[in-house]
XYZ file of C-alpha atoms in Angstrom:
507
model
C 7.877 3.797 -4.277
C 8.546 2.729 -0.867
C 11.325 0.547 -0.022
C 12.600 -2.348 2.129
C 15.399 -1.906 5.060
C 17.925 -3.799 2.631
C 17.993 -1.305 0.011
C 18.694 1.826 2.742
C 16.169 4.174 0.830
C 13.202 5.483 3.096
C 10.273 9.236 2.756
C 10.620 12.949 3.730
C 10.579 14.072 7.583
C 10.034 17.444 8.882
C 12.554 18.110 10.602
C 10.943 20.812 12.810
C 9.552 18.532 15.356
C 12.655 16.378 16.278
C 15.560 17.907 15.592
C 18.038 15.890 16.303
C 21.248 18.509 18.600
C 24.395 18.735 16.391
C 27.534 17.314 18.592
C 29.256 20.326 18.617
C 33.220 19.830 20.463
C 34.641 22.457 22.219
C 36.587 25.081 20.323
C 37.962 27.939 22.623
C 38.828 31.351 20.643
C 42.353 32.103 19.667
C 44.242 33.921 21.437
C 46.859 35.096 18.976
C 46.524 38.505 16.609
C 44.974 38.985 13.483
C 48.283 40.302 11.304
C 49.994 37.205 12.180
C 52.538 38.661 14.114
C 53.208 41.836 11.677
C 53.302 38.426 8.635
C 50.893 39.832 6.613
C 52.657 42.482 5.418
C 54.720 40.151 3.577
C 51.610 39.193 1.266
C 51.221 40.713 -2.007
C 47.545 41.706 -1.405
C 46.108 45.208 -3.419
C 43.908 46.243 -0.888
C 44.160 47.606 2.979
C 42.191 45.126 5.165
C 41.313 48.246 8.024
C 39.998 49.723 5.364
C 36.536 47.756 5.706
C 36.774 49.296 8.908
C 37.521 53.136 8.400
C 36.254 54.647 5.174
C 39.543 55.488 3.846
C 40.657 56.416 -0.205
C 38.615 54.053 -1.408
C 34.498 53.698 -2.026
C 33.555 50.818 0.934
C 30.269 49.201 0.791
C 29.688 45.359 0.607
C 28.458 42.744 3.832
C 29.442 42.362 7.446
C 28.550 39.464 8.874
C 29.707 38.013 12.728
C 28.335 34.161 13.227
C 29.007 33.880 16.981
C 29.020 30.002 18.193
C 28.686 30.987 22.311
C 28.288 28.804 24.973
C 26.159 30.323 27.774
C 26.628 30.323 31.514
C 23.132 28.309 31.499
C 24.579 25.498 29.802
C 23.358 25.502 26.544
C 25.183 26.624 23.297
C 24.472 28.856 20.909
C 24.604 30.113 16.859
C 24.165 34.014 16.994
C 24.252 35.447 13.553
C 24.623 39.286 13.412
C 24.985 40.896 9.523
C 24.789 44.366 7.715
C 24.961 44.936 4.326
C 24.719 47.692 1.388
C 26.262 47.707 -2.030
C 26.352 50.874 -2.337
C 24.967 52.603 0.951
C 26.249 55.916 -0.392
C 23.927 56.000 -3.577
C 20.992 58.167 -3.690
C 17.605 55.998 -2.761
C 19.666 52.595 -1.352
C 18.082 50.325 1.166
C 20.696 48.781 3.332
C 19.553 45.954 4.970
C 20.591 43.961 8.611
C 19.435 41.056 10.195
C 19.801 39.144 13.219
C 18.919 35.528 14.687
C 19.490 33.323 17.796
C 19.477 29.199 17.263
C 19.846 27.256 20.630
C 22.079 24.218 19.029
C 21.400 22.666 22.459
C 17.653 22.797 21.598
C 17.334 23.043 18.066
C 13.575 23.987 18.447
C 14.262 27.380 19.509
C 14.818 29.897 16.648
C 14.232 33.499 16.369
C 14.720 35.238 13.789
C 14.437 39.162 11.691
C 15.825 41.789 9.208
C 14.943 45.114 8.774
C 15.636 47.837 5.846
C 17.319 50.506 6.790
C 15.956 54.151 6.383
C 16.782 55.407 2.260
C 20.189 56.819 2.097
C 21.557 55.535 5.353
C 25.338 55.117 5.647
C 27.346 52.631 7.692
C 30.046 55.244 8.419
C 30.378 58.623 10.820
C 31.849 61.914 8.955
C 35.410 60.525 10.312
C 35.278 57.541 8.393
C 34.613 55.227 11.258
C 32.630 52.086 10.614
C 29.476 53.041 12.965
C 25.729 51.523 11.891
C 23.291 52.081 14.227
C 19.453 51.677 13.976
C 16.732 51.889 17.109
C 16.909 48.119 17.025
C 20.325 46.830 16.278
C 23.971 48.304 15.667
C 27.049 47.181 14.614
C 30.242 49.298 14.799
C 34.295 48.649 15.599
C 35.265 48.493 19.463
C 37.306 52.054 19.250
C 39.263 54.032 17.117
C 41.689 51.240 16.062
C 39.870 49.586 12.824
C 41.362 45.862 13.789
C 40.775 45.867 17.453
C 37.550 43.970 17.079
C 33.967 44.699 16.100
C 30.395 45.360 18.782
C 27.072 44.645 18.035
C 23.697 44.292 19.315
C 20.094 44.418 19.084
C 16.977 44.465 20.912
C 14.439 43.190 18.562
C 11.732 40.777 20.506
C 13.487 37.098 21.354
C 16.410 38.017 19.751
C 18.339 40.355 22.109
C 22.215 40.535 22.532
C 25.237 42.871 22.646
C 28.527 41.883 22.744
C 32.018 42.018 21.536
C 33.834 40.407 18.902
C 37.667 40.718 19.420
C 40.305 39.630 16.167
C 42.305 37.632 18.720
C 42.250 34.990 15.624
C 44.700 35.365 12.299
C 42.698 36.904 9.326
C 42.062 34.507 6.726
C 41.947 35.554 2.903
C 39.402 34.292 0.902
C 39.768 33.327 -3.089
C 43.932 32.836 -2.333
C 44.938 36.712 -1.082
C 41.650 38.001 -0.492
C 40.814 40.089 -3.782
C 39.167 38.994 -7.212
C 37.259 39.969 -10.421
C 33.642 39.829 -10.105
C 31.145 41.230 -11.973
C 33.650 43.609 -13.867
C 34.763 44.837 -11.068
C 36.775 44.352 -7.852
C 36.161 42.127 -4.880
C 37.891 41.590 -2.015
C 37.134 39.173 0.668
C 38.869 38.632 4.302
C 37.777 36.383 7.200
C 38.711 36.227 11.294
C 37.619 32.577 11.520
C 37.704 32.484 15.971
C 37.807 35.495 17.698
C 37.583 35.991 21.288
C 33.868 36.776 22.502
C 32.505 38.735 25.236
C 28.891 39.896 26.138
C 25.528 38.712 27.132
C 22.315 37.670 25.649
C 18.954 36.725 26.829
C 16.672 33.926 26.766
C 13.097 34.342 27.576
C 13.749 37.397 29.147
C 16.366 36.341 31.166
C 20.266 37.586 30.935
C 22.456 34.652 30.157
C 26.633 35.723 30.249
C 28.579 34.974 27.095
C 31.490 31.959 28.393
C 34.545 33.423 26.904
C 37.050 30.553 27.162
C 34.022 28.121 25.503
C 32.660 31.085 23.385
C 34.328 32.144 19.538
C 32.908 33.991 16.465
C 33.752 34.464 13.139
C 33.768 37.345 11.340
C 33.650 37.648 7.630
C 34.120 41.115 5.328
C 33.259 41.125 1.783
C 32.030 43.094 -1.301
C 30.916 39.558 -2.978
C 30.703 36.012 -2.229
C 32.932 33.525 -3.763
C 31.064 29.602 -4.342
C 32.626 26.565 -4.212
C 32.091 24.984 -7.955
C 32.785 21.346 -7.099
C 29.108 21.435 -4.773
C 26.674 19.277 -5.212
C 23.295 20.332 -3.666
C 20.711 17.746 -2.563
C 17.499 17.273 -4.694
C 15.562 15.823 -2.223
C 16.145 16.928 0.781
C 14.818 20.646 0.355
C 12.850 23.484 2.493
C 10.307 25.205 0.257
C 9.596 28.973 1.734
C 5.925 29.414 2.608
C 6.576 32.501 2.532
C 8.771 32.736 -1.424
C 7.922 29.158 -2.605
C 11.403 28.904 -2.940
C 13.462 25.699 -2.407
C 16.590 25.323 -0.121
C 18.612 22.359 -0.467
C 19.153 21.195 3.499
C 22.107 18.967 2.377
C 25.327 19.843 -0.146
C 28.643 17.930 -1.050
C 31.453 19.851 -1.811
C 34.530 17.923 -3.042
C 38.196 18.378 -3.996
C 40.540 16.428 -5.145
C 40.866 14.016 -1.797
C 38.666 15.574 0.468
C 34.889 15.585 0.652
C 33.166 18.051 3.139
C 29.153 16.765 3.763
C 27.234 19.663 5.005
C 23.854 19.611 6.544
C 21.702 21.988 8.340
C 20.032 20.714 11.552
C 16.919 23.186 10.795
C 15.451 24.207 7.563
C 14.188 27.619 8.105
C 17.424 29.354 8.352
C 16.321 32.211 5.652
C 17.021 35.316 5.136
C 14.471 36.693 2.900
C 14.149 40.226 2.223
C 11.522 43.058 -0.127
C 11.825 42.474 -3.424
C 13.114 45.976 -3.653
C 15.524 46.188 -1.707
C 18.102 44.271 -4.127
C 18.562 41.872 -1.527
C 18.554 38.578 -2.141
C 17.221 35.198 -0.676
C 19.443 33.349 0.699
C 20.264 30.216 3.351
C 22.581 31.546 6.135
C 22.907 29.412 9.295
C 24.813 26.874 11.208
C 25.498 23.424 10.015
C 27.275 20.267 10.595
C 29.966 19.349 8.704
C 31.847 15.971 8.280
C 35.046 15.940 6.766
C 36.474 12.827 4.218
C 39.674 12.964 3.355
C 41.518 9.876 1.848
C 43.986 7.899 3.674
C 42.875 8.829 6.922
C 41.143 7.059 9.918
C 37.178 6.899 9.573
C 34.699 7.796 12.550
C 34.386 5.130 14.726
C 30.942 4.590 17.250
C 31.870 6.322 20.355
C 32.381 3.463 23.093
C 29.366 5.180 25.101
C 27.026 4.704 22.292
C 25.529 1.202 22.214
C 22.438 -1.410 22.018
C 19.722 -1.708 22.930
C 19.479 2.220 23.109
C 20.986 3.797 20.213
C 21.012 7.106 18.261
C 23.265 8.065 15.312
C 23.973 9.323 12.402
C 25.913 7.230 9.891
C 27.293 7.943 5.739
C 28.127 4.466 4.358
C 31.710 3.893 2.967
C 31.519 2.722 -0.445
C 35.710 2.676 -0.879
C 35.780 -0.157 1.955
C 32.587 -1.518 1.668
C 31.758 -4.721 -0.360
C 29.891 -4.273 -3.447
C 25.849 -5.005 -3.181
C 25.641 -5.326 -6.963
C 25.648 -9.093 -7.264
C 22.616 -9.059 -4.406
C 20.467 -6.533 -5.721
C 21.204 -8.001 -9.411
C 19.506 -11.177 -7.988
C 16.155 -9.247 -6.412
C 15.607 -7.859 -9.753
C 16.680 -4.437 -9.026
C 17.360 -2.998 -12.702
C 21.018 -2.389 -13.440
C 20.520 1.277 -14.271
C 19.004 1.416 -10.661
C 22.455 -0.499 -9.266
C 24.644 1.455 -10.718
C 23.303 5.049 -10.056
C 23.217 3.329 -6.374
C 26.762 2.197 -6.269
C 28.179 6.103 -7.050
C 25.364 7.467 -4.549
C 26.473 9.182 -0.794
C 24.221 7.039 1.675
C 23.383 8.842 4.891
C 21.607 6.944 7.143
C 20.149 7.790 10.829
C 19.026 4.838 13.456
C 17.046 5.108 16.427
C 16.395 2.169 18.787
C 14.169 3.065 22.011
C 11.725 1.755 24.188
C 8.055 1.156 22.554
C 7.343 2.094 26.358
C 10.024 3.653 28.481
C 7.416 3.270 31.272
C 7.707 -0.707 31.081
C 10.980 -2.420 31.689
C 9.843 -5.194 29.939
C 8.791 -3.149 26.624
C 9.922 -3.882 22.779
C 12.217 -2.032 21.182
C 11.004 0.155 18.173
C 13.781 0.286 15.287
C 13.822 3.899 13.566
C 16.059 4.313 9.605
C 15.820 7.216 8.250
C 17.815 7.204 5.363
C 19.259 9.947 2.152
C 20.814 9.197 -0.969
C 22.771 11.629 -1.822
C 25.580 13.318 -4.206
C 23.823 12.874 -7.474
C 22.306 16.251 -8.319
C 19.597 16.720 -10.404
C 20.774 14.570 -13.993
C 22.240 12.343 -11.509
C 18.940 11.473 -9.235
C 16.526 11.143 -12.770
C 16.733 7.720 -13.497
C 15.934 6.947 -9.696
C 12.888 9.717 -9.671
C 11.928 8.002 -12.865
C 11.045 4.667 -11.687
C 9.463 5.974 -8.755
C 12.240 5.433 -6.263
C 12.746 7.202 -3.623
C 15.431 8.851 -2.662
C 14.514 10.123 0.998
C 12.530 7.713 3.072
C 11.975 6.405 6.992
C 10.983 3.279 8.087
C 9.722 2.323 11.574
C 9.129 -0.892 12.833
C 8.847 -2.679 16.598
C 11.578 -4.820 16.874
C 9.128 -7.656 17.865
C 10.335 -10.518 15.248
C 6.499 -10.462 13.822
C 6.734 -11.126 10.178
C 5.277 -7.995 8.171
C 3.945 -8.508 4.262
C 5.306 -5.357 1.539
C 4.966 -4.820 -2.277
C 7.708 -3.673 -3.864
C 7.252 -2.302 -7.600
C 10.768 -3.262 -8.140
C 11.272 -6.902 -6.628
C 7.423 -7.642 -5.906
C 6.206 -9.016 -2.647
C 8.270 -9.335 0.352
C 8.377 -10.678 4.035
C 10.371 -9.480 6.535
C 11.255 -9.255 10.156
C 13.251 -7.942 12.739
C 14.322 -7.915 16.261
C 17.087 -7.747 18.329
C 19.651 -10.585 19.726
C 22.571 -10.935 21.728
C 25.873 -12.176 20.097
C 25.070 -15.807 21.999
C 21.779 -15.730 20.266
C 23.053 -14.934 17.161
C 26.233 -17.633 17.040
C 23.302 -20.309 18.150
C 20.948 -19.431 15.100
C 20.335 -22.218 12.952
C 21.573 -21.851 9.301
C 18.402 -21.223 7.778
C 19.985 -20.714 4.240
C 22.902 -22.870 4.594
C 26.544 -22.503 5.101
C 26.068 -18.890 3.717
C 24.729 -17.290 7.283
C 28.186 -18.494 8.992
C 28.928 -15.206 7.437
C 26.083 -13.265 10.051
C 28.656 -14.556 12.328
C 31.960 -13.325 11.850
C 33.605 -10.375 13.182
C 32.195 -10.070 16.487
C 35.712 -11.047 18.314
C 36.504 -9.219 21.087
C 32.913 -8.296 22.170
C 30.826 -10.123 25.485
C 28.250 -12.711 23.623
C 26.001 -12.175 26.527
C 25.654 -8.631 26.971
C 26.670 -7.322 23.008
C 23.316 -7.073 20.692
C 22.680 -6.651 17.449
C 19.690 -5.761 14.876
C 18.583 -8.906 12.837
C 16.572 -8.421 9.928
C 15.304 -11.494 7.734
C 14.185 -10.487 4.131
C 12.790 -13.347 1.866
C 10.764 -12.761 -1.343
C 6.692 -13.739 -1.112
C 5.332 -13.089 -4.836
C 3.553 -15.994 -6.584
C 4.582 -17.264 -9.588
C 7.306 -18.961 -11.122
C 10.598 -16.117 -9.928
C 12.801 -18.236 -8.305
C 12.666 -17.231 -4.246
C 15.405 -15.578 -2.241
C 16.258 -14.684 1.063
C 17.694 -11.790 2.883
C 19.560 -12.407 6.369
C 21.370 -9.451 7.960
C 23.071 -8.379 11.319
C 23.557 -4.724 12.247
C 25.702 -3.982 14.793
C 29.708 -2.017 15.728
C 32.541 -4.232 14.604
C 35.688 -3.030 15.110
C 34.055 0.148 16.196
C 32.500 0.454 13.430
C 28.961 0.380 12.750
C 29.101 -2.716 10.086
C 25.890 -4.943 8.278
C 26.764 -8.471 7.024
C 24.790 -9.607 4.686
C 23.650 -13.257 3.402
C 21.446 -13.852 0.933
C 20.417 -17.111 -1.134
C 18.295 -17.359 -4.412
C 18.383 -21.521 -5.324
C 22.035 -22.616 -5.230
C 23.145 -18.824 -5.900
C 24.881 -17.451 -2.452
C 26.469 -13.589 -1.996
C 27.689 -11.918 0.948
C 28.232 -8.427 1.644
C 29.649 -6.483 4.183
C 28.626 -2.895 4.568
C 30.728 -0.080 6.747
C 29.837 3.069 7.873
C 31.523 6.191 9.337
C 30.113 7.762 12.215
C 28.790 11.211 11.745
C 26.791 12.107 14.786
């Protein structure tokens, strides 16, 4: 089932062929030390952390991964995964395993990608005990002799070449509370330098590009296991299916505690790792992503002042704690109250575009691009929606041209709607087509120019013969407040409801 702009539901994109840049702020490296200033001897912890570094006492095998977020002296910025891993490279017919990929976050588009198995029996570490891997393609290996200076790796696999330096200017980080755990009836430990200083080059097409350090940071993280957040919620939706596996990767998650809500997405699918059956490696998603953080009490994304009608492009999750409840509307367009209530719990994300039909011709119409995600229910959650046909992923394009368009909906029957943009002079000189209720279309515009300030009007009304009583739909989209608000007025016979529907900015 497709549905109409009022319910915020639209289908599937592929997001290979527009991928929208994350806004990525700038994060220099630290510049302090990893032990905290000598602090972390004061931690109870039961393990050495140099000793994922230098093959001490104790049996070392696990994962080494550095995710390197580098801007480059061309401009552009940069995701540069480099990771090595064996559980047990010492073991008698092992295939260790390393991988490597370059993402241009300026230019989503460009992706390389590989991983390799290592020769049988290789190991990660020289007859010293010093943490050394090095292949014909690609090494990885600390800076010098001291274990917690800092970590060096490269490669020079086709389109993705690099070498450079990862320095633990940045204070470790201890996964799962100190850093250690039970897993799998054994013992795990896990440690993290979240923003170390980095130094190197890469190259792009061929040519060298220089690592900036003060606008350059990476992340390093050591571990025998991984530890997964349980309060995640994974989208069912939107998913990547491997061509290559057939299987599915969510692209969006929601991972919640107590008052803070993290909403992760990836800003390209094919971010997979996927290696021989064999090898005892498994699939897995590793890649950048954008993530917006909710946390109660506190301030919500406003529209950045820059970013306005007629040309607009953003990403937007609606705010159900300060939004008005749609209930009583979509109760009186027939939408079944199952439907509304699985609805009313749902995370909304929703992405606009307004351009130029013609950027050519000054005088063009506007073309009005949602694309639009419910998410947060999981699996159990989404069935009732899935069940009825509706759909849970979905754009909708239309020229913002006010011509009256003709849909059938299998939930509320036949509609007629239309949209187009208007100035705030336009909009306070509308006549009140469904009485005193549009007054509401009105308010909240204070403080904006009525001349220059637009907004997106959309006018909804129901079209199905018969004896259903008709209704109307009148709505104005626009930044209130600096936030990107929709009021709502609708009529059905003498029955009026308003609704007024905030988002936060996301990108």
């Amino acid at each position: 089932m497709r549905t109409s702009l009022f319910l915020l539901t639209v289908s599937p994109v592929t997001v290979l062929s527009g991928v929208t840049p994350p806004v990525r702020p700038l994060l220099p490296p630290d510049n302090a030390n990893l032990t905290l200033d000598g602090a972390i001897d004061l931690y109870p912890l039961n393990f050495n952390i140099s000793d994922s570094q230098h093959k001490g006492w104790t049996q070392i095998d696990g994962s080494v991964w550095i995710n390197a977020f580098i801007h480059g002296s061309n401009g552009h910025d940069y995701y540069i995964a480099s990771h090595l891993m064996s559980y047990a490279s010492d073991i008698e017919g092992s295939k260790p395993v390393y991988r490597a990929s370059v993402l241009d976050l300026t230019d989503p588009t460009i992706f390389y990608k590989y991983d390799r198995i290592a020769p049988e029996n290789t190991t990660f570490w020289t007859r010293d005990g010093d943490f050394r891997a090095n292949f014909e393609d690609y090494g990885m290996e600390t800076i010098d002799k001291n274990p917690l200076h800092g970590l060096h790796t490269y490669s020079a696999a086709e389109n993705v070449e690099f070498d450079f330096d990862f320095f633990f200017t940045s204070p470790i980080l201890l996964n799962a509370a100190l850093g250690s755990y039970q897993v799998g009836g054994g013992f795990g430990w896990e440690w993290s330098v979240p923003r170390g200083c980095t130094e190197g080059s890469f190259k792009v097409n061929g040519e060298k590009v220089d690592i900036v350090p003060e606008k350059s940071f990476a992340c390093s993280l050591n571990s025998r296991d991984s530890v997964v957040p349980i309060n995640l919620t994974a989208s069912t939706t939107n998913v990547w299916v491997s061509p290559d596996t057939g299987l599915e990767y969510p692209q969006e998650w929601i991972i919640q505690w107590e008052d803070t809500e993290l909403l992760v997405s990836s800003p390209r699918p094919d971010q997979v790792i996927e290696a021989d059956d064999d090898t005892g490696f498994p699939s897995q998603f590793s890649g950048y992503v954008n993530v917006v953080a909710t946390k109660a009490g506190h301030n919500a994304m406003t529209v950045p002042t820059d970013l306005a009608l007629p040309n607009f492009d953003a990403v937007f999750i609606q705010n159900n704690q300060e939004s008005d409840s749609q209930d009583p509307i979509q109760a009186l367009q027939g939408v079944p109250y199952a439907i509304r209530k699985v609805i009313s719990i749902a995370k909304i994300k929703i992405h606009i575009i307004v351009e130029p039909v013609d950027p050519s011709n000054a005088s063009s119409n506007y073309r009005f691009k949602l694309t639009s995600s419910v998410m947060g229910l999981g699996i159990i959650g989404a069935a009732p929606l899935r069940a009825v046909g509706f759909q849970t992923d979905n754009t909708d394009v239309r020229v913002m041209d006010g011509v009256e368009q003709e849909k059938d909906e299998p939930m509320i029957g036949k509609t007629k709607s239309r949209i187009w943009m208007s100035t705030l002079e336009e909009l306070m000189k509308e006549p009140n087509s469904i009485g005193d209720v549009a007054e509401f279309l009105k308010q909240g515009w204070e403080g904006y120019d009525e001349k220059t300030s637009k907004v997106v009007r959309i006018s909804i009304k129901s079209a199905g013969a018969g004896s259903a009583e008709a209704w109307q739909n009148e709505q104005a989209w626009g930044v209130q407040k600096g936030r990107w608000t929709a009021r709502v007025a609708f009529r059905k016979g003498s029955v009026s409801e308003t609704a007024r529907i905030l988002y936060d900015y996301v990108a």
